[in-house]
Coordinates of C-alpha atoms and ligand atoms in Angstrom, one line a residue:
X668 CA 23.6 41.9 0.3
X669 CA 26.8 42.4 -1.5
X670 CA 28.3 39.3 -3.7
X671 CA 32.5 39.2 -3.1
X672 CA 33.3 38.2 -6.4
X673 CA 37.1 36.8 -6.6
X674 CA 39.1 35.7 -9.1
X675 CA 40.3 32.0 -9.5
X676 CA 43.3 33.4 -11.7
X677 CA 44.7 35.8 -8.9
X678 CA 43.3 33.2 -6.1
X679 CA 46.1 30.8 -7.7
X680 CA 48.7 33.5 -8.1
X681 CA 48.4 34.4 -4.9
X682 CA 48.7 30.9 -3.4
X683 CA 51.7 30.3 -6.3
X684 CA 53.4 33.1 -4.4
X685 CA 52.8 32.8 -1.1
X686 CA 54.2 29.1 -1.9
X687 CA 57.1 29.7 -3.4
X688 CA 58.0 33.0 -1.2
X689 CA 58.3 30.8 1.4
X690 CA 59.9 28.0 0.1
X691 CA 62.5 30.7 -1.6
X692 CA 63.1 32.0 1.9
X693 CA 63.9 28.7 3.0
X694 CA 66.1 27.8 0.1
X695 CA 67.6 31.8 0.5
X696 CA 68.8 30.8 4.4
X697 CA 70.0 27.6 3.5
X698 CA 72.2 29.2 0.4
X699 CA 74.0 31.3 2.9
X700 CA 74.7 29.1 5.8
X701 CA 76.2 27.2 2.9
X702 CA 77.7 30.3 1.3
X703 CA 79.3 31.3 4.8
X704 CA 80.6 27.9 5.2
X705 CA 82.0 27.7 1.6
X706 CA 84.5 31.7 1.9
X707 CA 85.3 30.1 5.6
X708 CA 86.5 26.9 3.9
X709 CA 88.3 28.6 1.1
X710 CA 89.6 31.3 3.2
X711 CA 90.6 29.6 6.2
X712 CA 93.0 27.2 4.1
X713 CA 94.7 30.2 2.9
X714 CA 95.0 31.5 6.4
X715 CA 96.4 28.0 7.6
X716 CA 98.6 28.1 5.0
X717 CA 100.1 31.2 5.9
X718 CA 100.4 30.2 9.5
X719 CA 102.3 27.3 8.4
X720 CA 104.9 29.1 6.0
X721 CA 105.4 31.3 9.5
X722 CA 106.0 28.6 11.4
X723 CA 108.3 27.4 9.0
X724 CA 110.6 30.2 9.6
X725 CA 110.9 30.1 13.5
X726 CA 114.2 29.2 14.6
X727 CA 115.5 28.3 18.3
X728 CA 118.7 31.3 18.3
X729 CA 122.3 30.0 19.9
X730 CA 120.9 32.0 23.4
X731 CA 118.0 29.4 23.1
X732 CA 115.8 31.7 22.1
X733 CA 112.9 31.5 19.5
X734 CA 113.6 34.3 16.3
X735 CA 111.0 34.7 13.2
X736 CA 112.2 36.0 9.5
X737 CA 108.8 36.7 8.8
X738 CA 108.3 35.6 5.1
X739 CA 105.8 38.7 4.0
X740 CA 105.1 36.4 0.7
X741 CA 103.0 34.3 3.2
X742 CA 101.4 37.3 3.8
X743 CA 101.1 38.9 0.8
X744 CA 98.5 36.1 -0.6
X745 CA 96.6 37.0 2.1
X746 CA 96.0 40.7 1.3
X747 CA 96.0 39.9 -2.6
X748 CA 92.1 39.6 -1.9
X749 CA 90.1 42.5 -1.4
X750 CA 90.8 45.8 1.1
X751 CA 91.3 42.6 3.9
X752 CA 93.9 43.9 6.5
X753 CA 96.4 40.7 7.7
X754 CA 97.6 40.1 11.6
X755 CA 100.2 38.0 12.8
X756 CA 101.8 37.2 16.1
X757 CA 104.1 34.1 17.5
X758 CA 104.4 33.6 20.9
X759 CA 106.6 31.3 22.1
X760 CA 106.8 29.4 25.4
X761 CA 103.9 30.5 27.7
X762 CA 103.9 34.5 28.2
X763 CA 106.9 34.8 25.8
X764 CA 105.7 37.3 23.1
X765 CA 108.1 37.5 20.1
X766 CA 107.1 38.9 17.1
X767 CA 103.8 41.0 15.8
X768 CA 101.0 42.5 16.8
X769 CA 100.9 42.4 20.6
X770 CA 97.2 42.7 20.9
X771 CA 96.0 40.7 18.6
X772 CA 93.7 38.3 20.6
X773 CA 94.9 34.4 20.2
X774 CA 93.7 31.3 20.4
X775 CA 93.8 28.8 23.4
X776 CA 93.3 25.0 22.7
X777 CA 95.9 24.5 19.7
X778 CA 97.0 21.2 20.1
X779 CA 100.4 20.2 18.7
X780 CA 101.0 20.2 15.1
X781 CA 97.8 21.2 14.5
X782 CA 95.6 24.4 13.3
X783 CA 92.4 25.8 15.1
X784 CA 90.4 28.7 13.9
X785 CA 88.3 30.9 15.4
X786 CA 86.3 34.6 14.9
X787 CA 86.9 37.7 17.3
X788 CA 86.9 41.5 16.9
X789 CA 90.4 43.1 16.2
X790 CA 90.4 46.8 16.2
X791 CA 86.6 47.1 15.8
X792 CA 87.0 44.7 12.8
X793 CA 85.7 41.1 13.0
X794 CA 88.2 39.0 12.2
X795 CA 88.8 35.5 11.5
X796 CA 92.2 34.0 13.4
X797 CA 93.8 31.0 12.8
X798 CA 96.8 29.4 15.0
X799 CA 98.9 26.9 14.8
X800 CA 100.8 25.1 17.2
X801 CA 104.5 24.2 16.9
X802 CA 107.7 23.5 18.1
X803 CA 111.1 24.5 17.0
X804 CA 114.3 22.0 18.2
X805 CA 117.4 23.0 19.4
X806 CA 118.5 19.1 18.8
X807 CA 118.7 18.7 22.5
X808 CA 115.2 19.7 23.7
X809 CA 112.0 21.7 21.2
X810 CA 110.8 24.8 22.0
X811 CA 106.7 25.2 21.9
X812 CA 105.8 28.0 19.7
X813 CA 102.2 29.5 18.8
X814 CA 101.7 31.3 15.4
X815 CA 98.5 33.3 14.7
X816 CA 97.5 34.7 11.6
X817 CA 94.7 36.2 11.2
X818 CA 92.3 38.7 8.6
X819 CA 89.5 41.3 8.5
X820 CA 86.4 39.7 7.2
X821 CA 85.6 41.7 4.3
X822 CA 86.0 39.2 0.8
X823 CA 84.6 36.6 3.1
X824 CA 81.4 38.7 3.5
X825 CA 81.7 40.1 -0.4
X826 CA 81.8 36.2 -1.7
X827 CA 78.5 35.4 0.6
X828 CA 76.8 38.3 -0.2
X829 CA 77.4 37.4 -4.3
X830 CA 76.4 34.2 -3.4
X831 CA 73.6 35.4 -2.0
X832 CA 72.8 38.0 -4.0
X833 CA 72.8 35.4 -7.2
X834 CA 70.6 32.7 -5.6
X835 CA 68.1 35.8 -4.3
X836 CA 68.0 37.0 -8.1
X837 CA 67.7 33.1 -9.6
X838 CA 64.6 32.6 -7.7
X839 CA 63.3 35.6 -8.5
X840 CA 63.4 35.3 -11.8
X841 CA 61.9 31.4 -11.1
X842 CA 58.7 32.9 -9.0
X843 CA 57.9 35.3 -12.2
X844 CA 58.7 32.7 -14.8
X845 CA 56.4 30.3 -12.8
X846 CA 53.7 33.2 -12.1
X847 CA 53.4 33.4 -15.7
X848 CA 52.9 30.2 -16.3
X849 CA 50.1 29.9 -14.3
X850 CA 48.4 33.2 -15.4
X851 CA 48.6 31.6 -19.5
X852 CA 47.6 28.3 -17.8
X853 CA 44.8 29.6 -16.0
X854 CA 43.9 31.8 -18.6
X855 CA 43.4 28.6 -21.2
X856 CA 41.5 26.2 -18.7
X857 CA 39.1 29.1 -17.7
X858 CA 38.7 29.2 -21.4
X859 CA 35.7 26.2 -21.5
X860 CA 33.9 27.6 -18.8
X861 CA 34.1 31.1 -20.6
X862 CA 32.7 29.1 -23.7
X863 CA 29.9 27.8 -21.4
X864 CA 28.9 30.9 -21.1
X865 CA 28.7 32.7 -24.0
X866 CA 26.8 29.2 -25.2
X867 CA 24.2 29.9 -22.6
X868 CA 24.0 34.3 -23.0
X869 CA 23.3 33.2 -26.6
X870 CA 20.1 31.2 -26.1
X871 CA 16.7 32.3 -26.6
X872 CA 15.2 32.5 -23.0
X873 CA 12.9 30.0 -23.7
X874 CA 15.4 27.8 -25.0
X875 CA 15.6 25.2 -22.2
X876 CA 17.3 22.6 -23.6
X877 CA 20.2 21.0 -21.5
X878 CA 23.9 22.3 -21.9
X879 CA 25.7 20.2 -24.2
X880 CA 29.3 22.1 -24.2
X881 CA 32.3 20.2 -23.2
X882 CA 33.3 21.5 -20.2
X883 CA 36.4 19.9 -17.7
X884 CA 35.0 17.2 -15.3
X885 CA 35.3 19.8 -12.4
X886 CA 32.5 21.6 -14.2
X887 CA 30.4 18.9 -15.6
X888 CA 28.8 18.4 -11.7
X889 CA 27.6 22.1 -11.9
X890 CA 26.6 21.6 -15.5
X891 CA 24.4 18.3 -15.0
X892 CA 22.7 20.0 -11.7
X893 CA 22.0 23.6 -13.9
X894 CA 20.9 21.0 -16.4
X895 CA 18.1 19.4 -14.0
X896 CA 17.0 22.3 -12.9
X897 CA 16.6 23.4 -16.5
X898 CA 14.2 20.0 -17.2
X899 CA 12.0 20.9 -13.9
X900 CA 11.9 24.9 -15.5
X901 CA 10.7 23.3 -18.6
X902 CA 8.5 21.5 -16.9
X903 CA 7.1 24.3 -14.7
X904 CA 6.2 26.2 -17.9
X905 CA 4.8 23.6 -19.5
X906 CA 2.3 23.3 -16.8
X907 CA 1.9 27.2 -16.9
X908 CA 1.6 27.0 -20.8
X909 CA -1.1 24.0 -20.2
X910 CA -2.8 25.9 -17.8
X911 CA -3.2 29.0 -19.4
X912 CA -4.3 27.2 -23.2
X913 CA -6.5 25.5 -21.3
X914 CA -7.9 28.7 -19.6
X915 CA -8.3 30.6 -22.7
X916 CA -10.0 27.8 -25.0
X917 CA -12.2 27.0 -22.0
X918 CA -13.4 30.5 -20.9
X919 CA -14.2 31.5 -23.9
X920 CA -17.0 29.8 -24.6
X921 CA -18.9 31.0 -21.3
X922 CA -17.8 34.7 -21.5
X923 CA -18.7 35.1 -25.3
X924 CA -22.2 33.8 -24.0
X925 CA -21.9 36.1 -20.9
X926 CA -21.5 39.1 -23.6
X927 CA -24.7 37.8 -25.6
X928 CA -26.7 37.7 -22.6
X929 CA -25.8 40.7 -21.2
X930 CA -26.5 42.9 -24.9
X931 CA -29.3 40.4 -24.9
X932 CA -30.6 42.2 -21.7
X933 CA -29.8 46.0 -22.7
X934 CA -31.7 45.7 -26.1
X935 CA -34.9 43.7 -24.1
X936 CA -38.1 45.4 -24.1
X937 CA -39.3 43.8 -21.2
X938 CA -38.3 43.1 -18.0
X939 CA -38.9 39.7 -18.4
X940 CA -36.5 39.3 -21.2
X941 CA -34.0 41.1 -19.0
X942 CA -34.7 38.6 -16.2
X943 CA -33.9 35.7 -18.7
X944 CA -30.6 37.1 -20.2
X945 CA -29.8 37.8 -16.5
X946 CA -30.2 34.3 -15.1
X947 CA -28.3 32.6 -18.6
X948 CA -25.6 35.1 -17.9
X949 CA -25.3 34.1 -14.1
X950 CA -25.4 30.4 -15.6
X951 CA -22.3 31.2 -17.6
X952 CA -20.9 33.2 -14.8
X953 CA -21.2 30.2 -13.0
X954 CA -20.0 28.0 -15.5
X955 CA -16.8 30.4 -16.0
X956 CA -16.0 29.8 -12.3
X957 CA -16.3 26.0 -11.9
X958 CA -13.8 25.8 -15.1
X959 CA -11.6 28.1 -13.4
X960 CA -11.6 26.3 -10.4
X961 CA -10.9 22.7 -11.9
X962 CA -8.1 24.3 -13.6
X963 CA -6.4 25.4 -10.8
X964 CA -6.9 22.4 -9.2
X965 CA -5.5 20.7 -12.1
X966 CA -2.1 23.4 -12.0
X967 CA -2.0 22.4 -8.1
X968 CA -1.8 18.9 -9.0
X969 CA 1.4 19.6 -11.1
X970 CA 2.6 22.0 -8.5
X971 CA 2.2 19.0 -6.1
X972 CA 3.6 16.2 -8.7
X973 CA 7.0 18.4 -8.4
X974 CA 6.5 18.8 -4.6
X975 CA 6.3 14.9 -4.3
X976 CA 9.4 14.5 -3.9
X977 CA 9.5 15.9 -0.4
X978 CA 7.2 13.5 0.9
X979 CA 3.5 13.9 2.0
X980 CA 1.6 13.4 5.1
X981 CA -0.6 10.6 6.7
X982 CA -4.4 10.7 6.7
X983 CA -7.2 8.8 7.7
X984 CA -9.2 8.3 4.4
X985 CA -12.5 7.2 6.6
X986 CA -12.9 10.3 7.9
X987 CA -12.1 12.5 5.7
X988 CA -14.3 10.6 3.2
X989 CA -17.3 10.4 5.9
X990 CA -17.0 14.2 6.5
X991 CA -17.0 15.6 2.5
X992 CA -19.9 13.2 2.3
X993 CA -21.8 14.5 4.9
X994 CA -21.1 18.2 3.5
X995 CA -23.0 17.0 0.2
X996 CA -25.8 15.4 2.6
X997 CA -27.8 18.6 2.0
X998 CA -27.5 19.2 -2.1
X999 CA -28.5 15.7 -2.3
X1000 CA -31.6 16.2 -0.5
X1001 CA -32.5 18.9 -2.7
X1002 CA -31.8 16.8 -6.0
X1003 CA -34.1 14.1 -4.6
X1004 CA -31.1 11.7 -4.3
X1005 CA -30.5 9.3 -1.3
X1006 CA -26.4 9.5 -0.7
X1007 CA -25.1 7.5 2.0
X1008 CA -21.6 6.4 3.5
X1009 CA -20.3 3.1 4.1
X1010 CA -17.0 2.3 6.1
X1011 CA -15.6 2.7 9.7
X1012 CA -11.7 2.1 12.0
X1013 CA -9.3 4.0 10.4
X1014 CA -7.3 3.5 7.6
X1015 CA -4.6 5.7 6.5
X1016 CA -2.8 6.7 3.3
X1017 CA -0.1 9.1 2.5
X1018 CA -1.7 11.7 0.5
X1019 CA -2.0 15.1 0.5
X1020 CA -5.9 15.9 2.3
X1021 CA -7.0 19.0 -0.3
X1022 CA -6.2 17.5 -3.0
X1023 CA -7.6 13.7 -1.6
X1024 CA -11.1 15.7 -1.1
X1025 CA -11.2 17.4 -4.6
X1026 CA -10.9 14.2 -5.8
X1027 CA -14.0 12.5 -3.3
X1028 CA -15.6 16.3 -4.4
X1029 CA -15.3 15.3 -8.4
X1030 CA -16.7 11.7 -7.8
X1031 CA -19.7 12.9 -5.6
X1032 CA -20.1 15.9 -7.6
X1033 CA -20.5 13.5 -10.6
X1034 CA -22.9 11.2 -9.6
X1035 CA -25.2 14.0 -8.3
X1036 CA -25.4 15.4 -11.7
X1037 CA -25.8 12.3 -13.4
X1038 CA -27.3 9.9 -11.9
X1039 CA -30.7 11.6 -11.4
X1040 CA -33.7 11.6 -9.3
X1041 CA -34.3 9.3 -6.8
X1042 CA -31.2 7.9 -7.7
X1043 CA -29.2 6.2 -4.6
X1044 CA -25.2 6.9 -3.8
X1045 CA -23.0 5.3 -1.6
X1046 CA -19.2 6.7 -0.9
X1047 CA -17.4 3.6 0.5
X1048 CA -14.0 3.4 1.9
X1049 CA -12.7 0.0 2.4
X1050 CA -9.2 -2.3 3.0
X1051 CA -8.6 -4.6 0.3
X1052 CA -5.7 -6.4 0.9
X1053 CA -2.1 -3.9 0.9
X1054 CA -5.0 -0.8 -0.8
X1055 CA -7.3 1.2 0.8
X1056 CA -10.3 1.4 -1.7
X1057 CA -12.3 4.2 -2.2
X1058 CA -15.4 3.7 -4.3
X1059 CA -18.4 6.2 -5.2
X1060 CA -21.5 3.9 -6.5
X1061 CA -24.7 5.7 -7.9
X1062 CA -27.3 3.6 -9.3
X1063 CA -28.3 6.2 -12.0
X1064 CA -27.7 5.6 -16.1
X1065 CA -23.5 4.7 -15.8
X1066 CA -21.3 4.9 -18.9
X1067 CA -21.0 2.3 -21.6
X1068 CA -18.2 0.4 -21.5
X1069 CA -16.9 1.7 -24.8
X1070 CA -17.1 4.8 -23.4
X1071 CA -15.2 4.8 -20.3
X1072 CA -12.1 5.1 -21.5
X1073 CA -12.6 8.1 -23.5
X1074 CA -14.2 10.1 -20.3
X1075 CA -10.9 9.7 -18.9
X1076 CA -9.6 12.0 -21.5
X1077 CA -9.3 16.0 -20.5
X1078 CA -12.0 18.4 -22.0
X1079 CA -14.3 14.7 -22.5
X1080 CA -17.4 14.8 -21.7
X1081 CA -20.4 11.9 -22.1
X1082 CA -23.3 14.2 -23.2
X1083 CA -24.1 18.3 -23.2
X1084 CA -26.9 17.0 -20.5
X1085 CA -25.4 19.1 -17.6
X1086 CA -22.7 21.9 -17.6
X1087 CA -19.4 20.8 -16.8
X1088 CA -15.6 20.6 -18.4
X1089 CA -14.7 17.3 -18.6
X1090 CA -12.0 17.8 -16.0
X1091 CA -13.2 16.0 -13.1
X1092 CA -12.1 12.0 -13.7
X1093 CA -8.8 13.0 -15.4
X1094 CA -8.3 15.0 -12.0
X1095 CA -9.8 12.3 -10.4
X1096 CA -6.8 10.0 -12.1
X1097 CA -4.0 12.5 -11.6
X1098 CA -4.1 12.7 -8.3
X1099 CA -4.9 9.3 -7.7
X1100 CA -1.6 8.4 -9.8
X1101 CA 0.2 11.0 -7.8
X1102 CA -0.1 9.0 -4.5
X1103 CA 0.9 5.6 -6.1
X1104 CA -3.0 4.7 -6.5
X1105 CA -5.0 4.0 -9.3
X1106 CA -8.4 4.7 -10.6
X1107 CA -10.9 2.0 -12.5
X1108 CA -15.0 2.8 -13.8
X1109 CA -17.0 -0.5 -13.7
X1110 CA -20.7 -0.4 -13.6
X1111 CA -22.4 -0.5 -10.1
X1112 CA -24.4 -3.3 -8.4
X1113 CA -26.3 -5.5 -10.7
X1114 CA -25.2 -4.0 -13.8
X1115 CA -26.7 -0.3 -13.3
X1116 CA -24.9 3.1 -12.7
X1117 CA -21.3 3.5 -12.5
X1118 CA -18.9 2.9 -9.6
X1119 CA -16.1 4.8 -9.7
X1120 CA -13.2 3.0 -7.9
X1121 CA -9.8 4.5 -6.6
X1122 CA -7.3 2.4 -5.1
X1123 CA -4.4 4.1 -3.0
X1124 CA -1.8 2.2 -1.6
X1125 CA -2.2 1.8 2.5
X1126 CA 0.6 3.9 4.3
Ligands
ATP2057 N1 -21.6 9.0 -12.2 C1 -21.8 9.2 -13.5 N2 -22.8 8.7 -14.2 C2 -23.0 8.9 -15.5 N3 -22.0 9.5 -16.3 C3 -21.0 10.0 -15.7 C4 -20.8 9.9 -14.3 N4 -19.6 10.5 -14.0 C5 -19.1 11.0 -15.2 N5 -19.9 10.7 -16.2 C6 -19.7 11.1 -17.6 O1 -18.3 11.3 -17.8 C7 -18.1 12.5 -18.4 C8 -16.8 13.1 -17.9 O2 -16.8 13.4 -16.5 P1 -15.9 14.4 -15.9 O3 -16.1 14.5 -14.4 O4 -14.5 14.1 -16.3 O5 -16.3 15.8 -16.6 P2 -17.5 16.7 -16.3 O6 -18.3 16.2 -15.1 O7 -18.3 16.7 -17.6 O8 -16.9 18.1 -16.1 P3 -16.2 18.6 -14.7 O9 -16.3 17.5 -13.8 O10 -14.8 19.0 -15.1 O11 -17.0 19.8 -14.4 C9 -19.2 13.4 -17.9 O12 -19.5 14.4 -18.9 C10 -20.3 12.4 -17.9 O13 -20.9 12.3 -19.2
MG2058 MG1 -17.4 15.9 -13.3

């Protein structure tokens, strides 16, 4: 799978511009409708202005008829600008033409004493025309005369394309200044997070601790989650650092015994020797493997403590308790010990089942191998009020009171009398404690043997 990595900097450049591209377009079309509106203004007065000093000059003759000195001055300020070309006509009475350019289109619609202006195409030129309506008096009666000026477009369109031109290159220079801006500002608030890591490409990999930079409040949510999963890592690898001290220091003892046993039995002369150094090597090979196994039980018990979270099933504890008893039916038999199961109906916890029956396993397991011969067990599940209770009872020799704390302890044991670890009740207690429930030793009925009693909270 490929990663698209981006880059916030140009991300924000990008938007910057597309932003203010399209608010300068905007701005841009507004500047020359106003631009187009301003020349018209200007120029049209100057056109209306030359109309008027026309006008000013028409004359009704003795015959009665209309006569123009046209006052090329009037004109004149017209051309001053630019390579414009000026037009003129005045018409008198309706289809009277009396002066100028004949062709030159006019206006309708003047009113009386009064200027309109207008655009139309002279000689393949646009032009811009403006008439003006008058009427020249004899004394007796006034004769109606129209005057049109008008001028190629040319300085009109030069003025809106400076204007144009000048806005186009103000927000130009506006869209860069701002681009840089961002880029410096960018650049300096990426600057914590580039901090962050360098901070955290510096650490020793199995430095763990949590990030302490100051990093902006955007950040610190990214931060605080790499920082939790940093304190479950730790955590993990404590339980794998636990796990495999414990392996170590623990093994060793049977597989240095293993090695005895086994030069033991090259060096014997006879093959009973052999047979001997055989069986105590099988005893440690034995030994190795229930310390392995109540290791990684006790690793699976982490590895579910972290899994918690996500919830666990229901199950019915009578059962599943009835069942792992009746699987240990038979090895009690053979050890000459009467182990029995009270409890019936159902009653449920949340728990996970394997790890529920290693625990019944450890309890059973222990009262077989201490209790001795002709000893009596009974695996009990009961209700007791919000709880379901879970007790193993042997009648057998039990642990004094001062020392049932200390068996509770990993790696404690009560005596050398039987192999074992001194696992099984802190395992018993772990995953007790992992399900909410808790885990008590009293001694059993009439003050003999031990009852173990785990409590887990009914679900
Ligand atoms: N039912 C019991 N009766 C008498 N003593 C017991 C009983 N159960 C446990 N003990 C004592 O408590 C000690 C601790 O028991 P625990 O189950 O924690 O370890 P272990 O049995 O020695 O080793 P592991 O169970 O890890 O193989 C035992 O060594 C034993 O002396
Ligand atoms: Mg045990």
């Amino acid at each position: 799978m490929r990663t698209v990595v981006y880059s916030l900097r140009r991300r924000l450049l990008g938007w910057l511009l597309i932003s203010t591209a399209v608010i300068g377009v905007v701005a841009l079309t507004d500047t020359y409708r106003e631009a187009v509106k301003t020349a018209n203004v200007v120029s049209d007065r100057v056109l209306a202005g030359s109309a008027l000093a026309i006008a000013e000059r028409v004359v009704v003759a003795e015959d009665g008829s209309l006569q123009v000195d046209i006052p090329y001055v009037a004109l004149e300020m017209l051309t001053s600008a630019a390579q414009d070309r000026v037009f003129y006509r005045v018409d008198g009475p309706p289809g009277q033409f009396i002066t100028g350019y004949q062709t030159l289109p006019s206006l309708t619609g003047a009113q009386d004493q009064s200027t309109v202006f207008g655009d139309a195409v002279f000689r393949g030129e646009p032009i811009r025309i403006a008439a003006l309506r008058r009427s020249a008096s004899t004394g007796v009666n006034s004769v109606p005369f129209v005057v049109t000026v008008a001028e190629t477009t040319i300085a009109r369109r030069q003025l809106t394309q400076t204007i144009l031109l000048r806005s186009a290159l103000r927000l130009g220079l506006m869209i860069a200044g701002a681009a840089v801006i961002v880029w410096i500002a960018v650049t300096f608030s990426l600057r914590p997070l580039y901090r962050l890591g360098d901070a955290i490409a510096e650490r020793s990999p199995d430095d763990l601790h949590p990030i302490g930079e100051r990093v902006p409040s955007e950040v610190q949510g990214l931060v605080d989650t790499v920082n939790s999963f940093m304190v479950r890592l730790q955590s993990a690898l404590d339980a794998l650092r636990h796990f495999t001290g414990n392996a170590s220091h623990q093994l060793r003892t049977p597989l240095a015994i293993i090695r005895t046993q086994l030069a033991l039995a090259q060096r014997a002369g006879t093959i009973e020797a052999t047979r001997v150094a055989a069986r105590k090597a099988d005893e440690a090979v034995a030994d190795a493997e229930r310390i392995l196994a109540q290791l990684l039980l006790m690793a699976k018990i982490d590895a579910a403590a972290r899994e918690e979270a996500r919830g666990s099933e229901r199950i019915e504890l009578v059962g599943l308790a009835r069942a792992i008893t009746a699987e240990h039916v038979p090895v009690a038999g053979e050890a000459g010990i009467d182990l029995g199961f009270a409890g019936d109906g159902e009653l449920w916890i949340r728990a996970e089942p394997l790890l529920v029956g290693e625990l019944l396993k450890n309890l059973i397991g222990n009262a077989l191998l201490y209790a001795g011969r002709g000893a009596e067990i009974t695996v009990r599940v009961e209700r007791c009020d919000d709880a379901v209770v879970l007790e193993v009872e042997d009648n057998g020799p039990g642990i004094r009171p001062e020392l049932r704390k200390a068996v509770l302890k990993r790696f404690r044991r009560g005596g050398d009398e039987a192999p074992g670890t001194g696992l099984g009740l802190p395992i018993v207690e772990e995953i007790a404690a992992l399900y909410g429930g808790t885990m008590r030793l009293e001694e059993g009925e009439g003050g003999r043997g031990l009852k173990a009693v785990v409590a887990f909270p009914a679900g």
